[in-house]
Coordinates of C-alpha atoms in Angstrom, one line a residue:
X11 CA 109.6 90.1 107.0
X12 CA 106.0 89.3 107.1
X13 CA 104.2 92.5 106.0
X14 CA 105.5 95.3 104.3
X15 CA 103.9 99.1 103.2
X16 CA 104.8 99.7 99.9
X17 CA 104.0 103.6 98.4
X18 CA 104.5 105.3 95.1
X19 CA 104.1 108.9 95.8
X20 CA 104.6 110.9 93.2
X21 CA 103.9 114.5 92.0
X22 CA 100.6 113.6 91.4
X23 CA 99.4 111.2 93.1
X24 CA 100.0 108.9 96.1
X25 CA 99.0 104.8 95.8
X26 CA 99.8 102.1 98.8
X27 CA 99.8 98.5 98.8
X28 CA 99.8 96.5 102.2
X29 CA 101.9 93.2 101.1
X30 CA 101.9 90.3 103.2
X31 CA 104.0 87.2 101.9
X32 CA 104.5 89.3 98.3
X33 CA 100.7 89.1 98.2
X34 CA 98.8 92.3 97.8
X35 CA 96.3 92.1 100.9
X36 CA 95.1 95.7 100.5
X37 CA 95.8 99.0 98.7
X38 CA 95.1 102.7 98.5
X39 CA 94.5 103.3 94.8
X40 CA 94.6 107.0 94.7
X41 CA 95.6 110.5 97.0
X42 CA 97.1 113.3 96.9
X43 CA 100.3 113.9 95.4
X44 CA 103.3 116.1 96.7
X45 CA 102.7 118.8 94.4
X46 CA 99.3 119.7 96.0
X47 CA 100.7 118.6 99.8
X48 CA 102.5 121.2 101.8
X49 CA 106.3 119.7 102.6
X50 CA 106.1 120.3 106.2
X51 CA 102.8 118.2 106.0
X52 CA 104.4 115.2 104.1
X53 CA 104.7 113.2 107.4
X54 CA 101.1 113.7 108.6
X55 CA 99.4 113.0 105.8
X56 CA 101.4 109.9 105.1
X57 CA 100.7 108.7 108.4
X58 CA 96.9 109.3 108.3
X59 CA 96.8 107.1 104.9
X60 CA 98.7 104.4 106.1
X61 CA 97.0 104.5 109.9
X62 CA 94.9 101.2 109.2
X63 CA 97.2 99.6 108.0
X64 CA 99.4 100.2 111.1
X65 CA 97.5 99.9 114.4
X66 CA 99.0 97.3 115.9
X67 CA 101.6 96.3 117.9
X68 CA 104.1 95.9 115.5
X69 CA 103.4 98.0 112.4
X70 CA 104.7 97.1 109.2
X71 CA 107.4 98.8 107.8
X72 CA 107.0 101.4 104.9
X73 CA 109.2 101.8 101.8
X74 CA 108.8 104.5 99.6
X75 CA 110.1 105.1 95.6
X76 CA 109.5 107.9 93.6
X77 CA 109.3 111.6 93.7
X78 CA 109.6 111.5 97.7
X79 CA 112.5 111.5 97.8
X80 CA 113.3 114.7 95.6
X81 CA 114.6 118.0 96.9
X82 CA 111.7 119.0 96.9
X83 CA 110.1 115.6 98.1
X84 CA 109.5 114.5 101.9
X85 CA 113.3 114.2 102.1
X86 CA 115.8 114.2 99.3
X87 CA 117.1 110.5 98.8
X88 CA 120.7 110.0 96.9
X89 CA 121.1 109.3 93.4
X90 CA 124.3 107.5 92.7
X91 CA 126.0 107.1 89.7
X92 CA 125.4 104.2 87.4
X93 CA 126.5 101.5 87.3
X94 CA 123.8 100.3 90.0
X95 CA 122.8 97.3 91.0
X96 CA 119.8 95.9 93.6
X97 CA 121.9 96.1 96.4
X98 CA 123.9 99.7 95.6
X99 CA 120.1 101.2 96.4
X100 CA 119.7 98.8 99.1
X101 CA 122.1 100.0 100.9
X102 CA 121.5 103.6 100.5
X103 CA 118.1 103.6 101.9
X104 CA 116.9 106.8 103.9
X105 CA 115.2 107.0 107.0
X106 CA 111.7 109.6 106.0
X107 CA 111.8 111.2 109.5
X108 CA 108.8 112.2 111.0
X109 CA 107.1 108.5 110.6
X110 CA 108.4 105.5 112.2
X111 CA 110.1 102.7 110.4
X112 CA 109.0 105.0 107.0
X113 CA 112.2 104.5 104.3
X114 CA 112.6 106.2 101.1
X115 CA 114.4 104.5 98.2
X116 CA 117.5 106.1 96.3
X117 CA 116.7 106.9 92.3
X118 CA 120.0 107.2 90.1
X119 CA 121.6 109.1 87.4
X120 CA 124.2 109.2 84.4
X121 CA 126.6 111.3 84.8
X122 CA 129.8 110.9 82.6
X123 CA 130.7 114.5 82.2
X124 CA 128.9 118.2 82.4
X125 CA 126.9 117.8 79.4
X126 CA 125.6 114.0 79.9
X127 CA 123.5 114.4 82.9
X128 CA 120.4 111.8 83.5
X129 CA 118.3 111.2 86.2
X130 CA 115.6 109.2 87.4
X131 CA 113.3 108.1 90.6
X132 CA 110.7 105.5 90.8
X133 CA 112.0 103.9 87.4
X134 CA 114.7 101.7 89.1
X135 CA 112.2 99.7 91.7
X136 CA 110.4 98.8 88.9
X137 CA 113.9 97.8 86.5
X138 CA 115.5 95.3 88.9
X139 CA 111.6 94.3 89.9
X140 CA 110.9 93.2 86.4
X141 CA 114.2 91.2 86.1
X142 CA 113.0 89.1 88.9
X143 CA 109.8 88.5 87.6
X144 CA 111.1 87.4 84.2
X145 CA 114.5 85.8 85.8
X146 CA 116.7 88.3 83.8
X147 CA 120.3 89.4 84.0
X148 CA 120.2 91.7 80.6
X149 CA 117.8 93.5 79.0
X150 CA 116.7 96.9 77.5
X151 CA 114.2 98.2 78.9
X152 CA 111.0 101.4 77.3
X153 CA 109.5 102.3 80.9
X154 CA 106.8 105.0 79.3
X155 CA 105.5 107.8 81.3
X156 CA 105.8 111.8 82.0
X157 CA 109.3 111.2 81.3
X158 CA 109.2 108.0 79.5
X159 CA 112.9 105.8 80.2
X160 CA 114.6 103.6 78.2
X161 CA 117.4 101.9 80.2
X162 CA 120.3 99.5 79.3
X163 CA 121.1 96.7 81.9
X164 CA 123.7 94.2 82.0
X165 CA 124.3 91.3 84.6
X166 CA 122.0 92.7 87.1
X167 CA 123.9 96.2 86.8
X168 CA 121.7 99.2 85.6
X169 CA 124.6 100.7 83.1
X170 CA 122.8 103.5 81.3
X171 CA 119.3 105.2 81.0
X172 CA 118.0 107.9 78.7
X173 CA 114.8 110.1 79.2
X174 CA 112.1 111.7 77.1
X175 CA 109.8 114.2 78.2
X176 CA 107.4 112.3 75.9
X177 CA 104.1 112.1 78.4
X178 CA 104.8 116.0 79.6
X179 CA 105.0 117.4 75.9
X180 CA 101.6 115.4 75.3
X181 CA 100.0 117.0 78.2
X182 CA 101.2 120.7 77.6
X183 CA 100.4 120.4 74.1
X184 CA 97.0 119.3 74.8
X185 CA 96.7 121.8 78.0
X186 CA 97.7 124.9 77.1
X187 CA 98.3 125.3 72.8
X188 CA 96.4 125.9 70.0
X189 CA 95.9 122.1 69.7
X190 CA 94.2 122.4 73.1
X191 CA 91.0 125.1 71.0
X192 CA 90.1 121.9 69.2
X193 CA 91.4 118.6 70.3
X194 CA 88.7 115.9 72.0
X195 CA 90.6 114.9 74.8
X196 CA 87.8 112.6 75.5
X197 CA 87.6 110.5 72.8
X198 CA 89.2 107.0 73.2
X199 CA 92.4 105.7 71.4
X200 CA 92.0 105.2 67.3
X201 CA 94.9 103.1 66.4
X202 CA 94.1 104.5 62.7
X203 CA 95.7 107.9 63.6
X204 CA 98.4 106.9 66.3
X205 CA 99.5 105.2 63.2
X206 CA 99.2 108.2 61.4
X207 CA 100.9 110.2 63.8
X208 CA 104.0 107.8 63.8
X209 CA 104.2 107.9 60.4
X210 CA 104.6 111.6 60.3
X211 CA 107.3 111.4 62.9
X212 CA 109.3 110.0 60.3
X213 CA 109.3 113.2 58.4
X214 CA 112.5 115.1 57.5
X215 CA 111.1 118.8 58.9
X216 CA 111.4 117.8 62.5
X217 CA 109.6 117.4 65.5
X218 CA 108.3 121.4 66.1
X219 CA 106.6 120.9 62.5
X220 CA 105.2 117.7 63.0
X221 CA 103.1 118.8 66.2
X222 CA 102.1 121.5 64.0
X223 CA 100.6 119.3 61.5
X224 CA 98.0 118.3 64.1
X225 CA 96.3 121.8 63.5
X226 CA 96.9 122.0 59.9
X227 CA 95.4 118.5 59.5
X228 CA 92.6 119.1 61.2
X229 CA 91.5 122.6 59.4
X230 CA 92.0 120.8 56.1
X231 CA 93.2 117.1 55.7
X232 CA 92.1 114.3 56.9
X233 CA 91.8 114.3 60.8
X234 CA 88.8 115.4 63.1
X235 CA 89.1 117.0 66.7
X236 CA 88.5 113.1 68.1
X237 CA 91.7 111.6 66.3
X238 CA 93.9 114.8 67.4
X239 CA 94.8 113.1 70.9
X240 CA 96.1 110.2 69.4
X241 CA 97.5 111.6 66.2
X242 CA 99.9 113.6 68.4
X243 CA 101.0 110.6 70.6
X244 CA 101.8 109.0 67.6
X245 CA 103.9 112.3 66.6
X246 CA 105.5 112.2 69.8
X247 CA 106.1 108.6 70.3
X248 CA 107.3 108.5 67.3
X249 CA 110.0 110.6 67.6
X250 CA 111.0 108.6 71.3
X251 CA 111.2 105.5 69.5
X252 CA 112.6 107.1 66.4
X253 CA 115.6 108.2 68.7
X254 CA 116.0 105.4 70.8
X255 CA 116.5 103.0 67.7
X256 CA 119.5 105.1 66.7
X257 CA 120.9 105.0 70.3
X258 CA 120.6 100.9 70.6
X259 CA 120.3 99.9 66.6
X260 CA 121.2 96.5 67.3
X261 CA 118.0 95.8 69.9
X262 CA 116.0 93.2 68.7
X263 CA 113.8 92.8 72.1
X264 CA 113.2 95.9 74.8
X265 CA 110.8 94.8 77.9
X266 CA 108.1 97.1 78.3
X267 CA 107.4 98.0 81.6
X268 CA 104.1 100.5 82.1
X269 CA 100.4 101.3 82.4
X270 CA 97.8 99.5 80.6
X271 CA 96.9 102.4 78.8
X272 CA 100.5 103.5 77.5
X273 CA 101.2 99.5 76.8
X274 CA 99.1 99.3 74.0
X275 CA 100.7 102.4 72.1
X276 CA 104.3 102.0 73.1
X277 CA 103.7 98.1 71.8
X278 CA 102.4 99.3 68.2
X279 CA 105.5 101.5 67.8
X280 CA 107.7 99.2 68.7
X281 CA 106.5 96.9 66.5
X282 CA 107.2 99.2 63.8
X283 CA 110.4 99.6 64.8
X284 CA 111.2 96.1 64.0
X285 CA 112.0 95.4 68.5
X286 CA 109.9 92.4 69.9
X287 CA 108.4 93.6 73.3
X288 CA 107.8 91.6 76.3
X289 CA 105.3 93.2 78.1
X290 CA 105.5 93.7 82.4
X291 CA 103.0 95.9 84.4
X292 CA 104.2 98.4 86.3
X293 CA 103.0 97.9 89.2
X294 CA 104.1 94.2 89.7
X295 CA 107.5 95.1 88.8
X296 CA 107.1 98.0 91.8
X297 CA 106.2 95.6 93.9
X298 CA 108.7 93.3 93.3
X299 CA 111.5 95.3 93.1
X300 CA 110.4 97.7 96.4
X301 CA 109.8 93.9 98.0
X302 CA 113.1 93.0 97.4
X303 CA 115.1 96.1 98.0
X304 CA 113.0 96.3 101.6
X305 CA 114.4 92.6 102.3
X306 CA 117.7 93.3 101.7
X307 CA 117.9 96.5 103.7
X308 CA 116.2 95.0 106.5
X309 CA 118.9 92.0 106.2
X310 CA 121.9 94.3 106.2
X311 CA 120.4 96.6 109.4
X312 CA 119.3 93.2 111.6

């Protein structure tokens, strides 16, 4: 396969990469996401992004991970049950219709009874991506985001995976409470109060009081509306990492696969945590693990 389309559309926002020999030869670094594109529209607009990328007379195929392939995506992708592997997703690769030689990825969930329910999308390109990179087989894996992962894998087989709604309760809190009259959601990161914030997470009055205690420390202790940001994603990572250490207590490594900007937090608090981190951007794990899943599909259909 000599070119390939890969695209991350999300909720959000949309991003493309034209890959050529696993080289990135172009991108689209930002559009519009499926919350703010009509459904029936999905196809079109899709087709319009990737149009210069596919003019000729062979246009490179397109593989999509992520939210697309939702219910309430272009067209709702499976999920199956874990335990996964690489070529479990390959194999259950949709056709997006409306766009030609367009695929859409499968995510996957836990599901070992009524009450244990998991699921994720987008997360599992980048998993079996980074294990390529770093030439892996196990590994534990903090993926942060909206819904921030941490995932368990074993011989190449994705066994178990817990969310947190870590990045969402950041962005409500600081969108639409209290916090929201006098926090500085301009000001830049200040390591001084993320640590603060993670320290307070270790409280015994739980995790509605400590958010709380980003107001009361700003009317009288020691914080000021330009620390409140990161105070509270220290509060809030906190308590992810706080309950991921008692779900894998004998971790003494996790590979941290995310954005520049979440890296640097997610790194301090693990670090706290006593777990080593070996650091992998997102998007290079995407790539690689999108690359790969794309080869073997287009293997198994030749």
């Amino acid at each position: 396969m000599d070119e390939l389309i890969v695209v991350d559309w999300g909720t959000t926002a949309f991003r493309a990469w034209l890959v050529q020999g696993g080289e990135v030869k172009d991108e689209i670094p930002s559009g519009t996401g499926m919350r703010d594109t009509a459904r029936e529209d999905f196809p079109r607009y899709c087709g319009e992004q990737l149009a210069r990328w596919r003019g000729g007379a062979e246009p490179p195929p397109v593989y999509m991970a992520g939210m697309v392939g939702a219910p309430q995506g272009w067209q709702a992708a499976p999920q199956p049950v874990l335990p996964v592997g690489i070529d479990d997703l390959a194999a259950q690769v949709v056709a997006a219709e409306g766009l030609a030689d367009a695929w859409i990825i499968p995510g996957c969930r836990v599901q070992k009874s009524d009450a244990e329910i998991d699921v994720m999308r987008g997360e599992e390109v980048q998993i079996f991506g980074a294990l390529d990179l770093l030439k892996r087989d196990d590994a534990l894996f903090c993926l942060p985001g909206t819904h921030s992962k941490w995932a368990e894998v074993k011989g190449r087989k994705l066994v178990h995976f817990t969310t947190s709604m870590t990045g969402e309760v950041y962005e409500t809190m600081l969108g639409h409470t209290i916090l929201a009259k006098t926090a500085d959601r301009a000001a830049p990161f200040n390591e001084a109060a993320f640590r603060k914030g993670f320290a307070q997470a270790d409280s015994a009055d739980g995790l509605l009081h400590q958010l709380f205690t980003a107001r009361c420390r700003t009317l009288y202790g020691d914080m000021t509306p330009e620390l409140t940001p990161s105070y509270l994603s220290g509060v809030l990572i906190g308590a992810e990492v706080r309950a991921m250490r008692g779900l894998y207590p004998q971790a003494k490594e996790a590979l941290l696969c995310g954005s520049d900007a979440l890296r640097g937090p997610y790194g301090i608090a693990l670090a706290a945590a006593g777990i080593a981190i070996t650091a992998v951007s997102a998007k290079a794990a995407s790539l690689a693990g999108i690359g790969a899943i794309a080869a073997r599909h287009r293997a198994h259909a030749a």
